[in-house]
mmCIF file of C-alpha atoms in Angstrom:
data_model
loop_
_atom_site.group_PDB
_atom_site.id
_atom_site.type_symbol
_atom_site.label_atom_id
_atom_site.label_comp_id
_atom_site.label_asym_id
_atom_site.label_seq_id
_atom_site.Cartn_x
_atom_site.Cartn_y
_atom_site.Cartn_z
ATOM 1 C CA UNK B 937 196.024 144.989 101.517
ATOM 2 C CA UNK B 938 198.174 142.880 103.880
ATOM 3 C CA UNK B 939 201.575 143.799 105.234
ATOM 4 C CA UNK B 940 203.576 141.672 107.658
ATOM 5 C CA UNK B 941 206.733 143.121 109.169
ATOM 6 C CA UNK B 942 209.430 141.284 111.110
ATOM 7 C CA UNK B 943 207.148 138.402 112.137
ATOM 8 C CA UNK B 944 208.555 135.589 114.251
ATOM 9 C CA UNK B 945 206.853 132.283 113.500
ATOM 10 C CA UNK B 946 207.011 130.219 116.656
ATOM 11 C CA UNK B 947 205.532 127.038 118.024
ATOM 12 C CA UNK B 948 205.215 127.390 121.776
ATOM 13 C CA UNK B 949 208.432 129.079 122.915
ATOM 14 C CA UNK B 950 210.403 127.673 119.997
ATOM 15 C CA UNK B 951 211.029 130.095 117.081
ATOM 16 C CA UNK B 952 210.851 128.476 113.649
ATOM 17 C CA UNK B 953 211.378 131.511 111.426
ATOM 18 C CA UNK B 954 212.368 135.086 112.147
ATOM 19 C CA UNK B 955 212.028 138.487 110.464
ATOM 20 C CA UNK B 956 209.334 137.311 108.013
ATOM 21 C CA UNK B 957 208.152 140.154 105.776
ATOM 22 C CA UNK B 958 205.238 139.916 103.348
ATOM 23 C CA UNK B 959 203.179 142.441 101.391
ATOM 24 C CA UNK B 960 200.095 141.380 99.437
ATOM 25 C CA UNK B 961 197.813 143.474 97.255
ATOM 26 C CA UNK B 962 194.318 142.973 95.911
ATOM 27 C CA UNK B 963 194.450 140.306 93.238
ATOM 28 C CA UNK B 964 197.375 138.432 94.763
ATOM 29 C CA UNK B 965 197.411 134.664 95.257
ATOM 30 C CA UNK B 966 200.508 133.912 97.311
ATOM 31 C CA UNK B 967 201.824 130.353 97.573
ATOM 32 C CA UNK B 968 203.489 129.844 100.961
ATOM 33 C CA UNK B 969 206.191 127.196 100.663
ATOM 34 C CA UNK B 970 209.012 125.767 102.779
ATOM 35 C CA UNK B 971 210.413 122.566 104.169
ATOM 36 C CA UNK B 972 208.279 120.469 106.526
ATOM 37 C CA UNK B 973 208.409 121.896 110.032
ATOM 38 C CA UNK B 974 209.245 125.422 108.870
ATOM 39 C CA UNK B 975 206.007 126.815 110.313
ATOM 40 C CA UNK B 976 203.755 127.272 107.288
ATOM 41 C CA UNK B 977 200.650 126.132 109.165
ATOM 42 C CA UNK B 978 201.720 128.090 112.253
ATOM 43 C CA UNK B 979 202.102 131.290 110.206
ATOM 44 C CA UNK B 980 198.671 130.804 108.655
ATOM 45 C CA UNK B 981 197.182 130.243 112.119
ATOM 46 C CA UNK B 982 198.898 133.373 113.440
ATOM 47 C CA UNK B 983 197.317 135.457 110.694
ATOM 48 C CA UNK B 984 193.952 133.782 111.368
ATOM 49 C CA UNK B 985 194.197 134.913 114.992
ATOM 50 C CA UNK B 986 194.410 131.401 116.415
ATOM 51 C CA UNK B 987 198.014 131.763 117.620
ATOM 52 C CA UNK B 988 199.329 135.080 118.993
ATOM 53 C CA UNK B 989 201.942 137.089 117.143
ATOM 54 C CA UNK B 990 204.496 137.913 119.822
ATOM 55 C CA UNK B 991 207.099 139.572 117.606
ATOM 56 C CA UNK B 992 206.393 141.734 114.591
ATOM 57 C CA UNK B 993 203.394 143.595 113.213
ATOM 58 C CA UNK B 994 200.531 142.893 110.822
ATOM 59 C CA UNK B 995 198.664 145.621 108.951
ATOM 60 C CA UNK B 996 195.495 145.351 106.876
ATOM 61 C CA UNK B 997 194.942 148.316 104.561
ATOM 62 C CA UNK B 998 197.243 150.319 106.791
ATOM 63 C CA UNK B 999 195.440 149.441 110.034
ATOM 64 C CA UNK B 1000 197.468 147.530 112.600
ATOM 65 C CA UNK B 1001 196.394 143.965 113.378
ATOM 66 C CA UNK B 1002 193.819 142.224 111.146
ATOM 67 C CA UNK B 1003 190.486 144.019 111.620
ATOM 68 C CA UNK B 1004 188.766 141.875 108.993
ATOM 69 C CA UNK B 1005 187.817 138.247 109.538
ATOM 70 C CA UNK B 1006 189.665 136.081 107.015
ATOM 71 C CA UNK B 1007 188.041 132.979 105.610
ATOM 72 C CA UNK B 1008 190.284 130.333 107.139
ATOM 73 C CA UNK B 1009 190.233 126.708 106.015
ATOM 74 C CA UNK B 1010 192.537 124.389 107.935
ATOM 75 C CA UNK B 1011 194.239 121.307 106.559
ATOM 76 C CA UNK B 1012 192.782 119.476 109.591
ATOM 77 C CA UNK B 1013 189.376 119.821 107.902
ATOM 78 C CA UNK B 1014 187.254 120.329 111.069
ATOM 79 C CA UNK B 1015 184.488 117.942 109.976
ATOM 80 C CA UNK B 1016 182.455 116.054 112.596
ATOM 81 C CA UNK B 1017 182.098 112.540 111.243
ATOM 82 C CA UNK B 1018 178.865 111.843 113.139
ATOM 83 C CA UNK B 1019 177.074 114.763 111.477
ATOM 84 C CA UNK B 1020 175.656 114.846 107.980
ATOM 85 C CA UNK B 1021 177.217 116.760 105.107
ATOM 86 C CA UNK B 1022 174.565 119.484 105.405
ATOM 87 C CA UNK B 1023 174.890 119.746 109.193
ATOM 88 C CA UNK B 1024 178.661 120.119 108.961
ATOM 89 C CA UNK B 1025 178.496 122.777 106.277
ATOM 90 C CA UNK B 1026 175.842 124.768 108.142
ATOM 91 C CA UNK B 1027 177.945 124.643 111.313
ATOM 92 C CA UNK B 1028 181.121 125.776 109.544
ATOM 93 C CA UNK B 1029 179.301 128.636 107.812
ATOM 94 C CA UNK B 1030 177.651 129.629 111.090
ATOM 95 C CA UNK B 1031 181.104 130.432 112.486
ATOM 96 C CA UNK B 1032 181.147 133.312 109.988
ATOM 97 C CA UNK B 1033 177.565 134.378 110.583
ATOM 98 C CA UNK B 1034 176.402 132.928 107.258
ATOM 99 C CA UNK B 1035 172.937 131.368 107.244
ATOM 100 C CA UNK B 1036 172.641 129.661 103.866
ATOM 101 C CA UNK B 1037 169.365 129.003 102.117
ATOM 102 C CA UNK B 1038 168.528 125.509 100.927
ATOM 103 C CA UNK B 1039 169.232 126.608 97.350
ATOM 104 C CA UNK B 1040 172.634 128.014 98.312
ATOM 105 C CA UNK B 1041 173.559 124.797 100.087
ATOM 106 C CA UNK B 1042 172.508 122.778 97.076
ATOM 107 C CA UNK B 1043 174.513 124.975 94.700
ATOM 108 C CA UNK B 1044 177.637 124.855 96.897
ATOM 109 C CA UNK B 1045 177.512 121.073 97.272
ATOM 110 C CA UNK B 1046 176.886 120.669 93.565
ATOM 111 C CA UNK B 1047 179.982 122.810 92.925
ATOM 112 C CA UNK B 1048 182.159 120.397 94.946
ATOM 113 C CA UNK B 1049 180.541 117.339 93.396
ATOM 114 C CA UNK B 1050 178.455 116.347 96.428
ATOM 115 C CA UNK B 1051 174.981 116.954 95.086
ATOM 116 C CA UNK B 1052 172.599 114.477 96.710
ATOM 117 C CA UNK B 1053 174.923 113.901 99.696
ATOM 118 C CA UNK B 1054 173.189 116.388 102.004
ATOM 119 C CA UNK B 1055 171.859 113.745 104.415
ATOM 120 C CA UNK B 1056 174.852 111.371 104.247
ATOM 121 C CA UNK B 1057 176.853 111.064 107.464
ATOM 122 C CA UNK B 1058 180.447 112.145 106.976
ATOM 123 C CA UNK B 1059 181.884 108.920 108.363
ATOM 124 C CA UNK B 1060 180.522 107.295 105.199
ATOM 125 C CA UNK B 1061 182.596 109.557 102.941
ATOM 126 C CA UNK B 1062 186.056 109.124 101.467
ATOM 127 C CA UNK B 1063 188.926 111.382 102.542
ATOM 128 C CA UNK B 1064 188.563 113.411 99.368
ATOM 129 C CA UNK B 1065 184.822 113.843 99.860
ATOM 130 C CA UNK B 1066 185.346 115.003 103.445
ATOM 131 C CA UNK B 1067 187.810 117.586 102.151
ATOM 132 C CA UNK B 1068 185.217 118.775 99.668
ATOM 133 C CA UNK B 1069 182.612 119.323 102.402
ATOM 134 C CA UNK B 1070 184.933 121.848 104.037
ATOM 135 C CA UNK B 1071 185.962 123.404 100.734
ATOM 136 C CA UNK B 1072 182.315 124.084 99.866
ATOM 137 C CA UNK B 1073 182.796 127.189 102.057
ATOM 138 C CA UNK B 1074 184.779 128.736 99.212
ATOM 139 C CA UNK B 1075 181.595 128.951 97.147
ATOM 140 C CA UNK B 1076 180.175 131.191 99.879
ATOM 141 C CA UNK B 1077 183.481 133.031 100.206
ATOM 142 C CA UNK B 1078 183.153 134.114 96.597
ATOM 143 C CA UNK B 1079 179.494 135.023 97.086
ATOM 144 C CA UNK B 1080 180.364 137.174 100.113
ATOM 145 C CA UNK B 1081 183.640 138.576 98.795
ATOM 146 C CA UNK B 1082 182.960 142.010 100.305
ATOM 147 C CA UNK B 1083 182.633 140.496 103.784
ATOM 148 C CA UNK B 1084 185.554 138.064 103.567
ATOM 149 C CA UNK B 1085 188.090 139.628 101.218
ATOM 150 C CA UNK B 1086 191.060 137.623 102.550
ATOM 151 C CA UNK B 1087 191.356 133.838 102.327
ATOM 152 C CA UNK B 1088 193.809 131.793 104.391
ATOM 153 C CA UNK B 1089 193.935 128.255 103.018
ATOM 154 C CA UNK B 1090 196.108 125.550 104.561
ATOM 155 C CA UNK B 1091 196.684 122.689 102.107
ATOM 156 C CA UNK B 1092 193.347 123.107 100.266
ATOM 157 C CA UNK B 1093 194.410 120.798 97.401
ATOM 158 C CA UNK B 1094 195.253 117.736 99.514
ATOM 159 C CA UNK B 1095 193.406 114.464 98.658
ATOM 160 C CA UNK B 1096 191.582 116.027 95.703
ATOM 161 C CA UNK B 1097 191.211 114.765 92.150
ATOM 162 C CA UNK B 1098 192.421 116.794 89.190
ATOM 163 C CA UNK B 1099 188.955 118.110 88.320
ATOM 164 C CA UNK B 1100 188.349 119.405 91.852
ATOM 165 C CA UNK B 1101 191.804 121.024 91.981
ATOM 166 C CA UNK B 1102 190.891 122.864 88.769
ATOM 167 C CA UNK B 1103 187.672 124.098 90.427
ATOM 168 C CA UNK B 1104 189.528 125.313 93.525
ATOM 169 C CA UNK B 1105 192.113 127.145 91.443
ATOM 170 C CA UNK B 1106 189.397 128.721 89.292
ATOM 171 C CA UNK B 1107 187.409 129.968 92.283
ATOM 172 C CA UNK B 1108 190.577 131.457 93.782
ATOM 173 C CA UNK B 1109 191.190 133.284 90.516
ATOM 174 C CA UNK B 1110 187.565 134.473 90.361
ATOM 175 C CA UNK B 1111 187.854 135.653 93.971
ATOM 176 C CA UNK B 1112 190.956 137.767 93.425
ATOM 177 C CA UNK B 1113 189.522 139.107 90.167
ATOM 178 C CA UNK B 1114 186.757 140.580 92.347
ATOM 179 C CA UNK B 1115 189.271 142.251 94.651
ATOM 180 C CA UNK B 1116 190.162 139.458 97.049
ATOM 181 C CA UNK B 1117 193.542 138.298 98.348
ATOM 182 C CA UNK B 1118 194.660 134.708 99.005
ATOM 183 C CA UNK B 1119 197.499 133.206 101.027
ATOM 184 C CA UNK B 1120 197.735 129.422 100.833
ATOM 185 C CA UNK B 1121 200.033 126.532 101.569
ATOM 186 C CA UNK B 1122 200.301 123.584 99.215
ATOM 187 C CA UNK B 1123 202.779 120.797 98.582
ATOM 188 C CA UNK B 1124 201.496 120.797 95.008
ATOM 189 C CA UNK B 1125 202.130 123.448 92.355
ATOM 190 C CA UNK B 1126 199.504 126.216 92.295
ATOM 191 C CA UNK B 1127 199.129 127.356 88.712
ATOM 192 C CA UNK B 1128 197.117 130.497 89.549
ATOM 193 C CA UNK B 1129 199.571 131.820 92.171
ATOM 194 C CA UNK B 1130 201.309 135.060 91.179
ATOM 195 C CA UNK B 1131 203.376 135.383 94.359
ATOM 196 C CA UNK B 1132 205.479 133.044 96.458
ATOM 197 C CA UNK B 1133 206.885 133.225 99.977
ATOM 198 C CA UNK B 1134 209.501 130.663 100.988
ATOM 199 C CA UNK B 1135 209.707 130.376 104.773
ATOM 200 C CA UNK B 1136 212.911 128.351 104.492
ATOM 201 C CA UNK B 1137 214.687 131.634 103.721
ATOM 202 C CA UNK B 1138 213.736 132.897 107.195
ATOM 203 C CA UNK B 1139 214.531 129.784 109.218
ATOM 204 C CA UNK B 1140 216.278 130.268 112.541
#
């Protein structure tokens, strides 16, 4: 599905890692690891198209570049605290052209344990609850697996309780069982990961 060849991970003009190679197939959940500052988030952002890849090549199913839109969830959350839970989720889904029904919104928020929070402003939530608002997108990612068959997740398990981590790992497994591919960073162990890429091995 995904093949990266000779990628340089760089922040500005400063290279962090060089000659990074990675091949992922359908069904793979790859845990991207490395010391702090090694460029894990930068690499994820490069693959998401938010930072240019200046050296190296990326192929998706043999086609150069990444012609599909990955479902990208940043560790910076991207939640507007002055908007409600429902408003934030609708906005985030709108970036992918998804217009959820009221029932879909209710089911997604129930999945992340935020049922009844639709009209609560996000500044009233805890850090973990704010994380869960953003992670509710994964419920839609599984529903639309044919449209978004590649997930890029940057620290999706941060500030979550054990039960929610179990839900996130289960939905990742369900997603790849339906033909998806996942690349994620996490400072915590990821029990469902079947692949690992250590950027420290490619440090400059």
